[in-house]
Amino acid sequence: MQDLTLSDTHIVKGACPHDCPDTCALRITVEGGRVIKVQGAADHPSTHGALCTKVSRYAERSYHPERLLKPLRRVSAKHEAPRFEEVSWATALADISGRLKAIASRDPQAILPYSYAGTMGYVQGEAMAGRFFNRLGASLLDRTICASAGAAALSATYGHKVGMHLPHFAESQLILIWGSNSIASNLHFWTYANQAKRAGAKLICIDPRKTETADKCHQHIGLLPGTDGALALGLMHELIVNDWLDHDYLARHVDGWEELRAKAMQWPPERTAELCGITVAEVQGLARDYGTLAPAAIRLNYGMQRVRGGGNAVRLVALLPCLTGAWRHRAGGLLLSSSGWFAPYKNDLLDHPELRRSAARTINMSSIGDELLRPASKEFGPQIEALIVYNSNPVAVAPESPKVVRGFQREDLFTVVLEHFMTDTADLADYVLPATTQLEHLDVHSSYGHTDVLLNEPAIAPLGEAKPNSQIFRELAAAMGFDEPCFQESDEQLARQVFTEAIDFEALRAQGWQSLPLKEAPFAEGQFLTPNGRAQAGGADYVPNYESRTSSPELARRYPLAMISPPARNFLNSTFVNVKSLRDIEGEPVLEMHADDAAQRGLHDGAMVRVFNERGDYHCRMRISARARPGVVNGLGIWWRKLGPRGSNVNEVTHQGLTDMGRAPSFYDCLVEVALADEVTTRA
């Protein structure tokens, strides 16, 4: 490891920790014990020296003047403006452990961990935390907030979360960028797509929003939210009737083809176009391109699975390469997630599941608003009495936030938050414990956008009294009296256990990254990761939204606008919202609206508007924008509630309905109405 006391200028190998498919390799310049520059590693194949605007300013985030550097204890009531006092670590750990012991003595399932991808690292994620909660016997958390519908869909279709390899997109002749604003959220994929474009490939963006990526593609198809599965079936119809099929590949490598074929034949271009809100010509033209240009590749992203039918939609899109035999080519196929390629190399026992002495219930993080308000019952079990939040900001990011806020405001709920800043969630905590950033701790990373393992070395010593998540849970375990040897293991010991011996840790440390040994065209001869090696098409079908003009016409009469909430370009979920230079670029919370929809409501560009439905309302600036299609508004997120007008954000109006597969949230399955903010201010 690096000597963090060095006073000279030196470079430390790191990895971006954020929830992004790029998982960039970093080179961190340290001078006199202080980070002065964060850059992309030029020798890493996919990073190639480039970073997004957000992570290139990571040092600004770590040295932020509002960084939490000491433990804090709440001294105000939870319905009041938050007030905290500084306490010592010894005081905080003694009080927290005492409270947890008392609750656990009644029923440890009344304690719930809540975490997600504030860091994607294994050491600062669930390595020590998982051991702690297993030993405690706490409720399990179903971590569904982002990608579990798509993950379940890929597993059902291909056997795991696998797909084509990132660099080979540069050789494709057609790339469908489906539900992805790659320029903003998958920058290094865009580099390869742009190489293909310069070599003559056709790029088509499929997205309800006319994104920055759509601006750079040859065509944009602006379908209605939640209709992706129908579009996939419509494309299959045209592939069938025009015989743009690889019959040999289907016969040898796909189960359930005849069932899927019968379903696709029910989706002629006219029906598909009507439901998707696009033209017949767009359906036919897209099918012709996909059926005749080879190799054809699809870069699918997770926005399109955040609707009720998201899992089935992913299944249907993922089956398209099987129809045309695109998998025969290394530059053909589909990529949603590559994380399954790491599975054979990972240590599934890192969190020591044997520490758990009895079965525990599972709480879905996507319905935390309902769960925190749920009383004890025979079916549910004990009421949630304690919540330990790390690597997440649920008060800002979880759906239907009015309920989430009410749950966190319970005076009888004991809440501990590990954080870098006073987020919306930290504001409602009983204790806030200062955690280190990626520059201050050791970690190991895989990726869901490429197939390299990366190591992150600490570049500087922890600032103030901040501690790594792993150390906080070690010390909590000691305070609880957990004396098993696994709680004594250091971060380096944990890092060496993340992967099997197939990943040489010393080589990883020397280079900073290590590629998995994989076939270039993984499914050229079938050999999917399903039990019989064949792709599974059976059961896949279009599932309509909870809320849309076709599935819920009565609701649509009251709330006629579909709303999606894609991320603002300079934020990553709710991370970076408090970095001033990035917030200055974003300006303020914005709702994009088509000119026709604005005119129908008498709204002018720049108006402060109220976005509402029966669940709640939030206020933001409305911009008339060509990025919004008629009938759909784009509520760019995710702003911290307290940094938005009137203390709310876009999740005031989202609901807790779950997806058809994977029990994930349906953020983009949402109907709203919009009015001037100074008109009616009560909820509809």
XYZ file of C-alpha atoms in Angstrom:
684
model
C 0.000 0.000 0.000
C 1.023 3.604 -0.496
C 2.731 5.491 2.360
C 0.101 8.145 3.023
C 2.580 10.315 4.914
C 4.744 11.027 1.851
C 5.307 14.733 1.270
C 6.411 14.431 -2.354
C 4.180 14.341 -5.410
C 3.082 10.841 -6.361
C 0.279 9.057 -8.212
C -2.043 6.501 -6.657
C -4.086 3.914 -8.557
C -7.816 4.128 -7.930
C -11.254 3.212 -9.233
C -14.438 5.221 -9.575
C -16.889 3.971 -6.914
C -20.138 5.224 -8.423
C -23.222 3.509 -9.833
C -22.189 3.793 -13.459
C -21.349 1.084 -16.014
C -18.006 2.681 -16.883
C -16.215 1.877 -13.561
C -13.243 3.988 -14.582
C -9.666 3.351 -13.552
C -8.336 6.469 -11.823
C -4.931 8.014 -11.407
C -4.897 10.271 -8.345
C -2.137 12.859 -7.979
C -1.165 13.581 -4.358
C 1.074 16.448 -3.326
C 2.075 17.003 0.263
C -0.586 14.617 1.505
C -3.386 16.342 -0.411
C -5.123 15.230 -3.615
C -4.587 17.828 -6.308
C -5.913 16.002 -9.369
C -8.139 13.044 -10.287
C -7.681 11.713 -13.828
C -8.642 8.676 -15.869
C -6.006 5.993 -16.342
C -4.660 6.207 -19.882
C -3.565 2.553 -19.887
C -6.988 1.154 -18.949
C -8.696 -0.011 -22.167
C -12.147 1.466 -21.607
C -11.216 4.489 -19.466
C -8.450 5.569 -21.905
C -7.611 8.617 -19.831
C -11.052 10.233 -19.892
C -13.423 10.948 -16.991
C -16.891 12.437 -16.805
C -17.312 15.976 -15.503
C -18.570 14.656 -12.175
C -15.718 12.364 -11.210
C -13.019 14.649 -12.561
C -14.109 16.941 -9.690
C -14.007 14.207 -7.069
C -11.388 16.027 -5.010
C -13.778 18.985 -4.753
C -16.333 16.625 -3.255
C -13.891 15.057 -0.767
C -12.581 18.437 0.425
C -16.028 20.044 0.437
C -16.358 22.587 3.285
C -19.574 20.864 4.429
C -17.947 17.441 4.665
C -18.928 15.501 7.803
C -15.813 14.926 9.890
C -17.141 14.127 13.386
C -19.964 11.950 14.765
C -23.206 13.853 15.320
C -26.131 13.177 17.685
C -29.605 14.605 17.145
C -30.886 17.131 19.692
C -34.074 18.261 17.899
C -37.369 16.495 17.354
C -37.672 14.867 13.941
C -40.496 17.117 12.792
C -38.374 20.185 13.623
C -35.501 21.736 11.692
C -32.556 19.373 12.259
C -30.108 20.235 15.027
C -27.162 18.051 16.021
C -24.311 18.105 18.517
C -20.839 16.666 18.069
C -20.000 13.622 20.182
C -17.022 11.305 20.451
C -16.850 8.010 18.608
C -16.820 6.217 21.978
C -20.067 7.913 23.013
C -21.743 7.256 19.662
C -20.744 3.587 19.519
C -21.777 2.933 23.121
C -25.190 4.552 22.670
C -25.881 2.968 19.272
C -24.866 -0.511 20.420
C -26.938 -0.156 23.569
C -30.016 0.793 21.569
C -29.498 -2.046 19.089
C -28.956 -4.593 21.866
C -32.234 -3.604 23.493
C -34.160 -3.945 20.236
C -32.426 -7.206 19.305
C -33.292 -8.711 22.674
C -36.962 -8.419 21.679
C -36.581 -9.310 17.995
C -33.505 -8.552 15.872
C -35.705 -8.470 12.762
C -36.957 -5.096 14.003
C -33.541 -3.789 12.839
C -33.097 -3.112 9.116
C -30.006 -2.230 7.080
C -30.612 0.099 4.133
C -27.861 0.419 1.534
C -27.288 0.458 -2.169
C -24.614 1.770 -4.522
C -23.276 4.938 -2.920
C -20.102 2.977 -3.448
C -19.991 -0.072 -5.730
C -16.952 -1.417 -3.880
C -17.082 -4.773 -2.134
C -15.032 -3.828 0.934
C -16.952 -0.650 1.748
C -20.205 -2.227 0.586
C -21.375 -5.436 2.211
C -18.163 -7.246 3.233
C -18.047 -6.201 6.889
C -21.550 -4.722 6.982
C -23.047 -7.997 5.792
C -21.190 -9.886 8.504
C -22.494 -7.475 11.123
C -26.140 -7.765 10.111
C -25.918 -11.539 9.661
C -24.509 -11.917 13.185
C -27.122 -9.520 14.535
C -29.962 -11.449 12.874
C -31.433 -8.286 11.352
C -34.036 -8.250 8.595
C -32.640 -8.787 5.126
C -32.859 -5.998 2.550
C -34.033 -6.713 -0.987
C -31.783 -4.305 -2.921
C -34.033 -3.500 -5.873
C -33.961 0.290 -6.283
C -32.184 0.430 -9.642
C -31.660 -2.669 -11.729
C -33.329 -5.787 -10.376
C -36.080 -5.984 -13.031
C -33.517 -6.045 -15.814
C -31.306 -8.408 -13.841
C -34.155 -10.880 -13.364
C -35.022 -10.593 -17.052
C -31.491 -11.332 -18.256
C -31.209 -14.244 -15.852
C -34.512 -15.676 -17.094
C -33.469 -15.292 -20.736
C -29.698 -15.899 -20.821
C -29.070 -17.482 -17.429
C -27.207 -14.501 -15.948
C -26.499 -10.783 -16.330
C -24.244 -11.179 -19.365
C -23.882 -9.764 -22.841
C -21.461 -8.664 -25.539
C -18.164 -6.987 -24.694
C -17.809 -3.221 -24.718
C -14.917 -2.684 -27.194
C -16.618 -4.679 -29.951
C -19.338 -2.049 -30.407
C -16.708 -0.168 -32.419
C -17.062 -2.820 -35.163
C -20.880 -2.851 -35.357
C -22.724 -1.690 -38.478
C -25.914 -0.820 -36.577
C -26.184 0.225 -32.927
C -29.524 0.658 -31.198
C -28.974 2.812 -28.127
C -32.116 1.838 -26.263
C -33.106 3.750 -23.126
C -29.621 5.158 -22.591
C -28.325 8.719 -22.599
C -24.841 7.374 -23.153
C -23.097 10.710 -23.530
C -24.180 11.603 -19.998
C -24.288 8.229 -18.249
C -22.072 5.800 -20.203
C -19.374 8.007 -21.680
C -16.892 5.280 -22.560
C -19.443 3.183 -24.428
C -20.166 6.321 -26.449
C -16.497 6.466 -27.443
C -16.787 3.032 -29.077
C -20.165 3.871 -30.618
C -18.671 7.015 -32.074
C -15.810 4.987 -33.580
C -18.405 2.783 -35.265
C -20.279 5.861 -36.483
C -17.141 7.308 -38.056
C -16.582 3.950 -39.776
C -20.045 4.104 -41.338
C -22.322 2.483 -38.759
C -25.867 3.713 -38.266
C -26.823 4.802 -34.751
C -30.466 4.901 -33.629
C -31.577 6.192 -30.237
C -34.810 4.776 -28.765
C -35.945 6.873 -25.820
C -39.021 8.901 -24.761
C -36.672 11.860 -24.234
C -34.666 13.402 -27.063
C -31.421 13.176 -25.153
C -27.999 14.609 -25.860
C -27.173 11.153 -27.205
C -30.174 11.258 -29.556
C -28.811 14.534 -30.930
C -25.690 12.670 -32.103
C -27.471 9.647 -33.588
C -28.797 9.281 -37.136
C -32.349 8.772 -35.864
C -34.360 9.233 -32.688
C -37.480 7.165 -31.998
C -39.384 8.857 -29.182
C -41.733 6.144 -27.969
C -44.079 6.509 -24.988
C -42.758 5.372 -21.584
C -43.393 1.708 -20.854
C -43.999 0.633 -24.465
C -40.548 -0.816 -25.176
C -41.815 -4.386 -24.969
C -44.529 -3.658 -27.500
C -41.961 -2.107 -29.845
C -39.768 -5.207 -29.533
C -42.733 -7.425 -30.441
C -43.544 -5.144 -33.365
C -39.981 -5.472 -34.632
C -40.232 -9.243 -34.309
C -43.415 -9.173 -36.399
C -41.589 -7.443 -39.219
C -38.535 -9.698 -38.928
C -40.857 -12.685 -39.301
C -43.000 -11.464 -42.210
C -39.929 -10.309 -44.143
C -37.976 -13.440 -43.217
C -35.086 -11.489 -41.737
C -34.475 -14.442 -39.430
C -31.606 -16.802 -38.710
C -33.672 -20.005 -38.662
C -30.676 -22.164 -37.862
C -29.730 -20.120 -34.788
C -33.314 -20.143 -33.531
C -33.643 -23.895 -33.967
C -30.344 -24.753 -32.318
C -30.121 -22.190 -29.531
C -33.572 -20.880 -28.483
C -36.348 -22.539 -26.469
C -39.909 -21.213 -26.744
C -39.514 -19.701 -30.213
C -42.870 -20.879 -31.538
C -44.681 -19.389 -28.532
C -42.866 -16.072 -28.994
C -43.510 -16.129 -32.742
C -47.255 -16.465 -32.160
C -47.223 -13.474 -29.799
C -45.187 -11.341 -32.198
C -47.633 -12.002 -35.024
C -50.271 -10.168 -32.978
C -48.240 -6.939 -33.223
C -48.408 -5.583 -36.786
C -46.857 -2.153 -37.365
C -50.182 -0.337 -37.050
C -50.934 -1.709 -33.574
C -47.339 -1.228 -32.454
C -47.200 2.368 -33.675
C -50.523 3.271 -32.042
C -49.523 1.952 -28.633
C -45.955 3.308 -28.736
C -46.979 6.751 -29.964
C -44.757 6.610 -33.050
C -45.392 6.154 -36.785
C -45.849 2.985 -38.792
C -42.900 4.052 -40.931
C -40.684 4.240 -37.839
C -41.612 0.684 -36.833
C -41.034 -0.670 -40.335
C -37.820 1.268 -40.894
C -36.326 0.226 -37.572
C -37.150 -3.423 -38.277
C -35.623 -3.181 -41.754
C -32.403 -1.722 -40.365
C -32.193 -4.328 -37.644
C -32.985 -7.170 -40.001
C -30.598 -6.209 -42.806
C -27.587 -4.426 -41.265
C -25.039 -6.731 -39.673
C -23.464 -7.007 -37.263
C -26.177 -5.262 -35.252
C -25.709 -4.421 -31.573
C -28.071 -3.144 -28.878
C -26.898 -1.074 -25.912
C -29.790 -1.332 -23.497
C -29.904 0.640 -20.264
C -31.931 0.545 -17.094
C -34.317 3.468 -17.585
C -36.651 1.425 -19.769
C -37.148 -1.250 -17.071
C -38.443 1.247 -14.484
C -42.077 0.574 -15.376
C -44.528 -2.137 -14.400
C -43.649 -4.305 -17.421
C -39.925 -3.531 -17.296
C -38.764 -7.102 -16.789
C -40.714 -8.474 -19.723
C -39.621 -5.531 -21.859
C -35.966 -6.377 -21.196
C -36.640 -10.044 -22.026
C -38.220 -9.136 -25.357
C -35.467 -6.723 -26.385
C -32.821 -9.225 -25.267
C -34.330 -11.881 -27.548
C -34.010 -9.754 -30.698
C -30.363 -10.797 -31.364
C -31.463 -14.434 -31.257
C -33.942 -13.887 -34.086
C -31.344 -12.464 -36.452
C -28.364 -14.519 -35.256
C -26.568 -11.320 -34.255
C -24.840 -13.281 -31.498
C -22.733 -15.059 -34.140
C -20.604 -11.898 -34.398
C -18.477 -10.435 -31.638
C -19.829 -7.013 -32.679
C -23.416 -8.247 -32.546
C -25.804 -8.987 -29.706
C -26.813 -6.940 -26.691
C -25.356 -5.425 -23.553
C -27.394 -4.366 -20.544
C -25.108 -5.626 -17.795
C -21.811 -7.485 -17.759
C -21.839 -8.118 -14.010
C -22.726 -11.799 -14.377
C -19.389 -12.507 -16.050
C -17.724 -11.911 -12.664
C -19.890 -14.453 -10.824
C -17.580 -17.497 -11.228
C -14.692 -15.474 -9.812
C -16.470 -13.962 -6.782
C -16.440 -15.188 -3.202
C -20.108 -15.707 -2.323
C -19.231 -16.213 1.347
C -17.567 -12.818 1.855
C -20.364 -11.678 4.211
C -20.233 -14.949 6.231
C -23.864 -16.037 5.904
C -23.235 -18.824 8.438
C -23.267 -16.164 11.164
C -27.031 -15.876 10.763
C -28.564 -18.251 13.273
C -32.147 -18.242 12.003
C -34.164 -17.288 8.937
C -35.122 -13.644 8.579
C -37.768 -11.729 6.704
C -36.854 -9.666 3.657
C -37.862 -6.012 3.282
C -37.956 -4.454 -0.193
C -36.022 -1.188 -0.242
C -38.291 0.130 -3.009
C -41.317 0.105 -0.709
C -39.536 1.567 2.325
C -42.203 4.281 2.610
C -44.921 1.719 3.249
C -42.709 -0.553 5.339
C -41.673 2.128 7.835
C -45.340 2.987 8.411
C -46.452 -0.621 8.758
C -47.388 -1.805 12.281
C -46.357 -5.162 13.670
C -48.487 -8.084 12.532
C -48.321 -11.841 12.202
C -47.785 -11.496 8.435
C -45.257 -8.652 8.559
C -43.465 -9.440 11.784
C -42.204 -6.752 14.163
C -42.483 -3.078 13.318
C -39.195 -1.646 12.070
C -37.654 -0.018 15.146
C -34.132 0.725 13.927
C -32.670 1.601 10.554
C -28.976 1.765 9.665
C -28.413 3.586 6.376
C -25.142 3.513 4.456
C -24.293 4.082 0.781
C -27.786 5.465 0.134
C -30.041 8.498 0.549
C -33.559 6.995 0.649
C -35.414 10.139 1.674
C -34.385 11.650 -1.671
C -34.234 8.606 -3.945
C -36.956 6.190 -2.824
C -40.361 6.404 -4.546
C -43.401 8.178 -3.067
C -41.256 10.288 -0.769
C -44.130 11.783 1.282
C -44.513 8.345 2.877
C -40.747 7.895 3.165
C -40.462 11.198 5.026
C -43.324 10.312 7.383
C -41.637 7.003 8.128
C -38.272 8.594 8.886
C -39.972 11.217 11.076
C -41.244 8.581 13.503
C -39.896 9.575 16.907
C -39.832 5.890 17.891
C -37.610 4.947 14.931
C -33.903 4.830 15.789
C -31.922 5.813 12.698
C -28.164 5.748 12.161
C -26.713 7.138 8.918
C -23.158 6.706 7.644
C -22.479 9.649 5.347
C -20.167 12.227 3.825
C -22.684 15.090 4.010
C -25.926 16.123 5.685
C -28.241 14.686 3.050
C -32.035 14.637 3.282
C -31.732 11.263 5.021
C -29.015 12.417 7.428
C -31.261 15.315 8.431
C -33.713 12.770 9.878
C -31.144 10.572 11.655
C -30.563 10.109 15.376
C -26.852 9.625 14.739
C -24.764 10.596 11.718
C -21.386 8.870 11.472
C -18.691 10.382 9.200
C -17.548 7.983 6.470
C -14.504 8.168 4.222
C -14.678 8.867 0.498
C -13.005 6.789 -2.215
C -9.802 8.810 -1.874
C -9.397 7.666 1.733
C -9.960 3.904 1.778
C -9.100 0.600 0.112
C -11.599 -1.208 -2.109
C -12.058 -3.692 -4.936
C -14.523 -3.242 -7.813
C -16.103 -5.179 -10.613
C -18.246 -3.516 -13.294
C -21.590 -3.860 -15.021
C -20.377 -2.176 -18.217
C -17.052 -3.905 -18.895
C -15.235 -7.021 -17.694
C -12.274 -5.733 -15.692
C -11.626 -6.020 -11.950
C -10.218 -2.792 -10.468
C -8.402 -1.948 -7.246
C -8.721 1.344 -5.387
C -5.801 2.260 -3.134
C -6.273 4.963 -0.475
C -4.599 8.128 -1.715
C -4.752 10.108 1.538
C -5.409 9.452 5.214
C -9.039 9.827 6.368
C -10.005 13.450 6.888
C -10.994 14.545 10.377
C -12.533 11.660 12.318
C -14.041 9.976 9.254
C -13.751 6.187 9.114
C -14.280 3.632 6.340
C -17.646 1.860 6.420
C -15.765 -1.358 7.101
C -14.126 0.104 10.206
C -17.385 1.547 11.495
C -19.023 -1.873 11.310
C -15.943 -3.501 12.907
C -16.230 -1.127 15.840
C -19.987 -1.576 16.083
C -19.460 -5.345 16.134
C -16.953 -4.977 18.986
C -19.343 -2.723 20.896
C -22.076 -5.329 20.455
C -19.768 -8.018 21.849
C -19.363 -9.930 18.566
C -16.037 -11.705 19.001
C -15.897 -13.954 15.929
C -12.468 -13.767 14.205
C -13.998 -12.514 10.933
C -14.709 -9.154 12.585
C -10.982 -8.646 13.175
C -9.997 -8.882 9.503
C -8.416 -5.782 7.990
C -9.541 -4.063 4.808
C -6.631 -5.630 2.955
C -7.663 -9.077 4.150
C -11.195 -8.352 2.971
C -9.928 -7.071 -0.388
C -7.939 -10.251 -0.937
C -11.049 -12.355 -0.280
C -13.416 -10.641 -2.728
C -12.377 -12.818 -5.689
C -11.041 -16.326 -6.070
C -7.380 -17.055 -6.764
C -8.137 -16.721 -10.477
C -7.733 -12.979 -9.884
C -4.103 -12.450 -8.903
C -4.239 -9.780 -6.209
C -0.600 -8.792 -6.546
C -0.972 -8.389 -10.298
C -4.147 -6.404 -9.674
C -2.276 -4.157 -7.266
C 0.609 -3.674 -9.700
C -1.524 -2.698 -12.691
C -4.659 -1.406 -10.970
C -6.940 -3.569 -13.093
C -7.215 -7.095 -14.473
C -9.365 -8.377 -17.343
C -11.461 -11.525 -17.112
C -10.538 -14.307 -19.575
C -13.669 -14.481 -21.762
C -14.639 -15.497 -25.298
C -14.862 -12.636 -27.774
C -18.235 -13.768 -29.174
C -19.648 -15.508 -26.098
C -22.853 -16.878 -27.637
C -21.793 -17.487 -31.238
C -22.587 -21.163 -30.713
C -25.333 -20.668 -28.169
C -23.909 -21.904 -24.882
C -25.973 -19.456 -22.862
C -25.679 -19.724 -19.098
C -29.099 -21.342 -18.717
C -29.295 -24.948 -17.458
C -29.611 -26.357 -21.000
C -27.419 -23.743 -22.698
C -30.305 -22.329 -24.766
C -31.857 -18.863 -24.608
C -35.316 -18.956 -23.045
C -38.133 -17.156 -24.902
C -41.111 -18.809 -23.210
C -43.430 -16.565 -21.220
C -42.046 -13.226 -22.430
C -44.843 -10.808 -23.321
C -45.813 -7.145 -23.245
C -47.075 -5.941 -19.831
C -48.779 -2.516 -19.746
C -47.999 0.275 -17.293
C -49.860 0.817 -14.058
C -50.486 4.374 -15.244
C -50.949 5.288 -18.899
C -53.595 6.586 -21.266
C -54.335 3.035 -22.465
C -54.051 1.011 -19.248
C -55.721 3.511 -16.902
C -57.833 5.919 -19.006
C -59.860 7.206 -16.026
C -56.686 8.214 -14.187
C -55.262 9.715 -17.386
C -58.248 12.041 -17.684
C -57.245 13.624 -14.367
C -53.491 13.376 -14.874
C -52.917 13.320 -18.636
C -49.130 13.680 -18.770
C -46.745 10.740 -18.479
C -43.659 11.682 -16.478
C -40.190 10.150 -16.539
C -37.411 11.287 -14.200
C -34.049 10.697 -15.895
C -30.909 11.899 -14.113
C -29.660 15.417 -14.554
C -26.466 15.287 -16.581
C -24.170 16.572 -13.837
C -25.547 14.472 -10.970
C -25.418 10.730 -10.367
C -28.667 9.799 -8.626
C -28.476 12.105 -5.579
C -24.662 12.155 -5.458
C -22.812 15.370 -6.440
C -25.960 17.501 -5.929
C -24.158 19.492 -3.231
C -20.982 20.042 -5.269
C -21.351 23.725 -6.045
C -19.581 23.771 -9.398
C -21.858 20.988 -10.689
C -25.011 22.435 -9.164
C -24.162 25.775 -10.756
C -24.170 24.044 -14.163
C -27.567 22.414 -13.503
C -28.961 25.636 -12.033
C -32.197 24.388 -10.447
C -34.727 21.537 -10.663
C -36.271 21.538 -14.152
C -39.288 19.984 -15.838
C -38.975 19.712 -19.632
C -42.286 20.084 -21.478
C -43.258 20.049 -25.148
C -44.483 23.371 -26.540
C -47.928 21.968 -27.392
C -48.501 20.718 -23.837
C -47.345 24.038 -22.409
C -49.662 25.992 -24.710
C -52.659 23.863 -23.698
C -52.013 24.850 -20.079
C -51.146 28.479 -20.681
C -47.602 27.930 -19.424
C -44.644 29.974 -20.591
C -40.999 29.003 -20.703
C -39.317 29.589 -17.350
C -42.523 29.464 -15.324
C -42.425 28.031 -11.818
C -44.838 25.125 -11.974
C -46.518 22.641 -9.689
C -46.301 18.997 -10.803
C -48.923 16.923 -9.036
C -51.074 13.825 -8.756
C -53.001 12.165 -5.943
C -49.763 11.192 -4.166
C -48.231 14.617 -3.841
C -46.787 17.622 -5.628
C -43.477 19.308 -6.188
C -42.393 22.647 -7.595
C -39.753 23.317 -10.202
C -38.874 25.489 -13.180
C -40.580 24.515 -16.444
C -38.643 24.688 -19.680
C -40.316 24.371 -23.052
C -37.993 21.930 -24.724
C -37.667 19.862 -27.874
C -36.272 17.139 -25.598
C -39.829 16.410 -24.417
C -42.258 14.617 -26.727
C -45.972 15.516 -26.673
C -47.770 13.949 -23.741
C -44.581 13.272 -21.751
C -42.753 15.544 -19.311
C -39.186 14.990 -18.113
C -38.576 15.742 -14.429
C -34.792 15.791 -14.249
C -33.479 14.443 -10.964
C -32.522 13.561 -8.405
C -32.182 16.805 -6.465
C -31.921 16.731 -2.708
C -35.343 17.712 -1.388
C -33.986 20.536 0.740
C -32.241 22.088 -2.283
C -35.466 22.190 -4.319
C -38.247 24.779 -4.183
C -40.509 24.180 -1.167
C -38.391 21.276 0.023
C -39.474 18.540 -2.350
C -38.267 16.666 -5.415
C -39.593 14.540 -8.253
C -40.228 11.505 -6.018
C -43.132 13.321 -4.377
C -45.300 11.983 -7.216
C -43.782 8.559 -8.009
C -45.438 5.435 -6.587
C -44.340 2.225 -4.892
C -45.833 -0.184 -7.420
C -43.329 -2.919 -8.284
C -42.216 -4.306 -11.624
C -43.393 -7.584 -13.144
C -40.002 -9.196 -12.458
C -37.358 -8.441 -9.866
C -39.646 -6.509 -7.443
C -38.143 -3.211 -8.647
C -39.668 0.297 -8.518
C -41.680 1.758 -11.396
C -40.320 5.308 -11.326
C -41.119 6.033 -14.997
C -44.650 4.625 -14.776
C -46.256 7.815 -13.516
C -49.072 10.145 -14.582
C -49.140 13.803 -13.504
C -50.674 17.164 -14.269
C -48.830 20.477 -14.361
C -50.080 23.945 -13.425
C -48.602 27.303 -12.515
C -47.192 27.154 -9.000
C -49.197 30.165 -7.871
C -52.504 28.570 -8.851
C -54.225 25.910 -6.699
C -51.741 24.812 -4.029
C -53.688 22.018 -2.401
C -53.318 18.471 -3.569
C -55.747 17.173 -6.145
